[in-house]
């Protein structure tokens, strides 16, 4: 069974930084695009970033460009999200989500359980 | 405000047919496939429909979906209590170069 396990969430002050991690198992991690999607409390899903198989292509939501960085280590089956200059409105559950084997716009088909990030003083 | 527009709520009684709409633009639904996700309370989303109308294994055939132009819809036949959940549509947006989601529709089984 495919597993995606996120970690790294927690409480951080406004302006602070946090690095989220996600480890994938039971599938060939290096063959898939990967994504981060978040969900603020009581709100809907919001895509944040996508990275292609070898990390050479990265796509970001406009509001996080220049602040955040998505990366991956295929040798460790791991996906990362470095979040800098965090704001209160970044408070959300952050999901690691598996994308397509062909293109970044192939369906997101599996999700982790999520890690909660709370930005508050 | 979400790029894709869904009704915030929908409801029906057991056995009824319910449809949920999703409206977008030529940059997303009009030019790319639509996927639908089911999210049960307190859990991660689950892919329920991909490529406009394809069901992953394990999704009941009571669920179907279609796309026309810049709109899509999800239909649930023979509504059951376990269908009560939030449903989200999603599509890649060529202008934003990323995924866009609908705001979600909360389905209530009366």
Tab-separated table of N, CA and C in Angstrom, chain A residues 35 37 39 43-47 50 59-62 65 95 104-114, chain B residues 2 32 35 37 39 42-47 50-51 86 88 92 94 96-104:
chain	number	residue	atom	x	y	z
A	35	UNK	N	3.671	16.868	-5.014
A	35	UNK	CA	2.987	18.131	-4.749
A	35	UNK	C	2.849	18.400	-3.253
A	37	UNK	N	-0.098	20.393	-0.986
A	37	UNK	CA	-1.431	21.001	-1.003
A	37	UNK	C	-1.798	21.285	0.441
A	39	UNK	N	-4.662	22.896	3.507
A	39	UNK	CA	-6.068	23.106	3.842
A	39	UNK	C	-6.139	23.869	5.158
A	43	UNK	N	-11.540	25.192	5.813
A	43	UNK	CA	-11.533	25.701	4.444
A	43	UNK	C	-11.262	24.592	3.431
A	44	UNK	N	-11.179	24.995	2.168
A	44	UNK	CA	-10.971	24.033	1.099
A	44	UNK	C	-9.505	23.759	0.810
A	45	UNK	N	-9.280	22.980	-0.230
A	45	UNK	CA	-7.926	22.585	-0.621
A	45	UNK	C	-7.279	23.692	-1.452
A	46	UNK	N	-6.006	23.900	-1.235
A	46	UNK	CA	-5.255	24.925	-1.974
A	46	UNK	C	-3.895	24.349	-2.356
A	47	UNK	N	-3.643	24.254	-3.641
A	47	UNK	CA	-2.359	23.766	-4.149
A	47	UNK	C	-1.271	24.782	-3.860
A	50	UNK	N	4.496	22.146	-6.980
A	50	UNK	CA	4.714	20.867	-7.661
A	50	UNK	C	6.166	20.786	-8.098
A	59	UNK	N	6.947	24.359	-9.782
A	59	UNK	CA	5.826	25.258	-9.996
A	59	UNK	C	5.306	25.686	-8.632
A	60	UNK	N	4.956	26.967	-8.507
A	60	UNK	CA	4.514	27.500	-7.228
A	60	UNK	C	3.262	28.348	-7.383
A	61	UNK	N	2.438	28.350	-6.333
A	61	UNK	CA	1.364	29.320	-6.225
A	61	UNK	C	2.026	30.707	-6.136
A	62	UNK	N	1.466	31.672	-6.819
A	62	UNK	CA	2.077	33.002	-6.868
A	62	UNK	C	2.383	33.575	-5.488
A	65	UNK	N	5.788	32.281	-4.158
A	65	UNK	CA	7.007	32.383	-4.972
A	65	UNK	C	8.003	33.311	-4.289
A	95	UNK	N	-0.536	18.815	3.106
A	95	UNK	CA	-0.529	17.457	2.582
A	95	UNK	C	0.563	17.288	1.532
A	104	UNK	N	3.405	17.006	-14.960
A	104	UNK	CA	2.934	17.613	-13.699
A	104	UNK	C	1.421	17.734	-13.625
A	105	UNK	N	0.737	17.706	-14.777
A	105	UNK	CA	-0.712	17.866	-14.767
A	105	UNK	C	-1.460	16.537	-14.836
A	106	UNK	N	-0.751	15.433	-14.694
A	106	UNK	CA	-1.425	14.142	-14.493
A	106	UNK	C	-2.018	14.147	-13.084
A	107	UNK	N	-3.094	13.406	-12.855
A	107	UNK	CA	-3.846	13.531	-11.596
A	107	UNK	C	-3.030	13.279	-10.334
A	108	UNK	N	-3.324	14.050	-9.307
A	108	UNK	CA	-2.837	13.758	-7.961
A	108	UNK	C	-3.643	12.572	-7.471
A	109	UNK	N	-2.988	11.472	-7.148
A	109	UNK	CA	-3.757	10.256	-6.880
A	109	UNK	C	-3.563	9.669	-5.487
A	110	UNK	N	-2.647	10.190	-4.716
A	110	UNK	CA	-2.485	9.702	-3.341
A	110	UNK	C	-2.026	10.839	-2.447
A	111	UNK	N	-2.487	10.791	-1.208
A	111	UNK	CA	-2.227	11.876	-0.263
A	111	UNK	C	-1.691	11.308	1.053
A	112	UNK	N	-0.838	12.090	1.699
A	112	UNK	CA	-0.429	11.736	3.049
A	112	UNK	C	-1.524	12.109	4.040
A	113	UNK	N	-1.255	11.905	5.309
A	113	UNK	CA	-2.255	12.213	6.337
A	113	UNK	C	-2.217	13.681	6.750
A	114	UNK	N	-1.177	14.392	6.322
A	114	UNK	CA	-1.083	15.816	6.594
A	114	UNK	C	-0.305	16.144	7.854
B	2	UNK	N	-12.018	30.632	-4.825
B	2	UNK	CA	-11.425	29.570	-5.621
B	2	UNK	C	-11.546	29.860	-7.111
B	32	UNK	N	-7.946	21.173	-19.935
B	32	UNK	CA	-7.335	20.080	-19.184
B	32	UNK	C	-8.390	19.194	-18.537
B	35	UNK	N	-10.497	16.306	-12.264
B	35	UNK	CA	-10.453	15.233	-11.269
B	35	UNK	C	-11.346	15.618	-10.103
B	37	UNK	N	-12.295	14.745	-5.930
B	37	UNK	CA	-11.806	14.162	-4.687
B	37	UNK	C	-12.925	14.135	-3.656
B	39	UNK	N	-13.523	13.925	0.435
B	39	UNK	CA	-12.841	14.069	1.725
B	39	UNK	C	-13.847	13.814	2.837
B	42	UNK	N	-12.179	14.733	8.828
B	42	UNK	CA	-10.969	14.392	9.565
B	42	UNK	C	-9.974	13.525	8.827
B	43	UNK	N	-10.188	13.350	7.527
B	43	UNK	CA	-9.273	12.499	6.759
B	43	UNK	C	-8.706	13.261	5.563
B	44	UNK	N	-7.702	12.656	4.936
B	44	UNK	CA	-7.112	13.252	3.740
B	44	UNK	C	-8.038	13.038	2.543
B	45	UNK	N	-7.935	13.891	1.538
B	45	UNK	CA	-8.743	13.688	0.319
B	45	UNK	C	-8.388	12.361	-0.346
B	46	UNK	N	-9.353	11.865	-1.112
B	46	UNK	CA	-9.170	10.618	-1.858
B	46	UNK	C	-9.614	10.852	-3.293
B	47	UNK	N	-8.803	10.402	-4.245
B	47	UNK	CA	-9.167	10.548	-5.653
B	47	UNK	C	-10.387	9.693	-5.965
B	50	UNK	N	-10.941	10.617	-12.137
B	50	UNK	CA	-9.826	11.255	-12.813
B	50	UNK	C	-10.092	11.282	-14.318
B	51	UNK	N	-9.358	12.129	-15.001
B	51	UNK	CA	-9.508	12.238	-16.462
B	51	UNK	C	-10.967	12.422	-16.857
B	86	UNK	N	-17.160	15.941	1.866
B	86	UNK	CA	-16.861	17.108	1.028
B	86	UNK	C	-16.297	16.608	-0.296
B	88	UNK	N	-14.423	17.824	-3.944
B	88	UNK	CA	-13.672	18.894	-4.596
B	88	UNK	C	-13.372	18.523	-6.049
B	92	UNK	N	-5.712	21.279	-13.844
B	92	UNK	CA	-4.475	22.046	-14.029
B	92	UNK	C	-4.832	23.334	-14.752
B	94	UNK	N	-3.391	26.311	-17.057
B	94	UNK	CA	-2.255	26.636	-17.927
B	94	UNK	C	-1.765	28.062	-17.730
B	96	UNK	N	-1.928	29.799	-14.645
B	96	UNK	CA	-1.301	29.845	-13.325
B	96	UNK	C	-0.159	28.840	-13.219
B	97	UNK	N	-0.102	27.901	-14.169
B	97	UNK	CA	0.898	26.826	-14.132
B	97	UNK	C	0.854	26.085	-12.804
B	98	UNK	N	-0.344	25.627	-12.476
B	98	UNK	CA	-0.499	24.869	-11.242
B	98	UNK	C	-1.904	24.317	-11.133
B	99	UNK	N	-2.115	23.568	-10.086
B	99	UNK	CA	-3.428	22.977	-9.853
B	99	UNK	C	-4.374	24.015	-9.248
B	100	UNK	N	-5.619	23.986	-9.698
B	100	UNK	CA	-6.660	24.783	-9.090
B	100	UNK	C	-7.763	23.861	-8.615
B	101	UNK	N	-8.326	24.207	-7.475
B	101	UNK	CA	-9.393	23.410	-6.875
B	101	UNK	C	-10.669	24.239	-6.788
B	102	UNK	N	-11.795	23.539	-6.770
B	102	UNK	CA	-13.025	24.193	-6.409
B	102	UNK	C	-13.058	24.405	-4.903
B	103	UNK	N	-13.989	25.229	-4.449
B	103	UNK	CA	-14.092	25.522	-3.034
B	103	UNK	C	-14.637	24.377	-2.196
B	104	UNK	N	-15.121	23.348	-2.887
B	104	UNK	CA	-15.643	22.190	-2.174
B	104	UNK	C	-17.149	22.257	-1.998
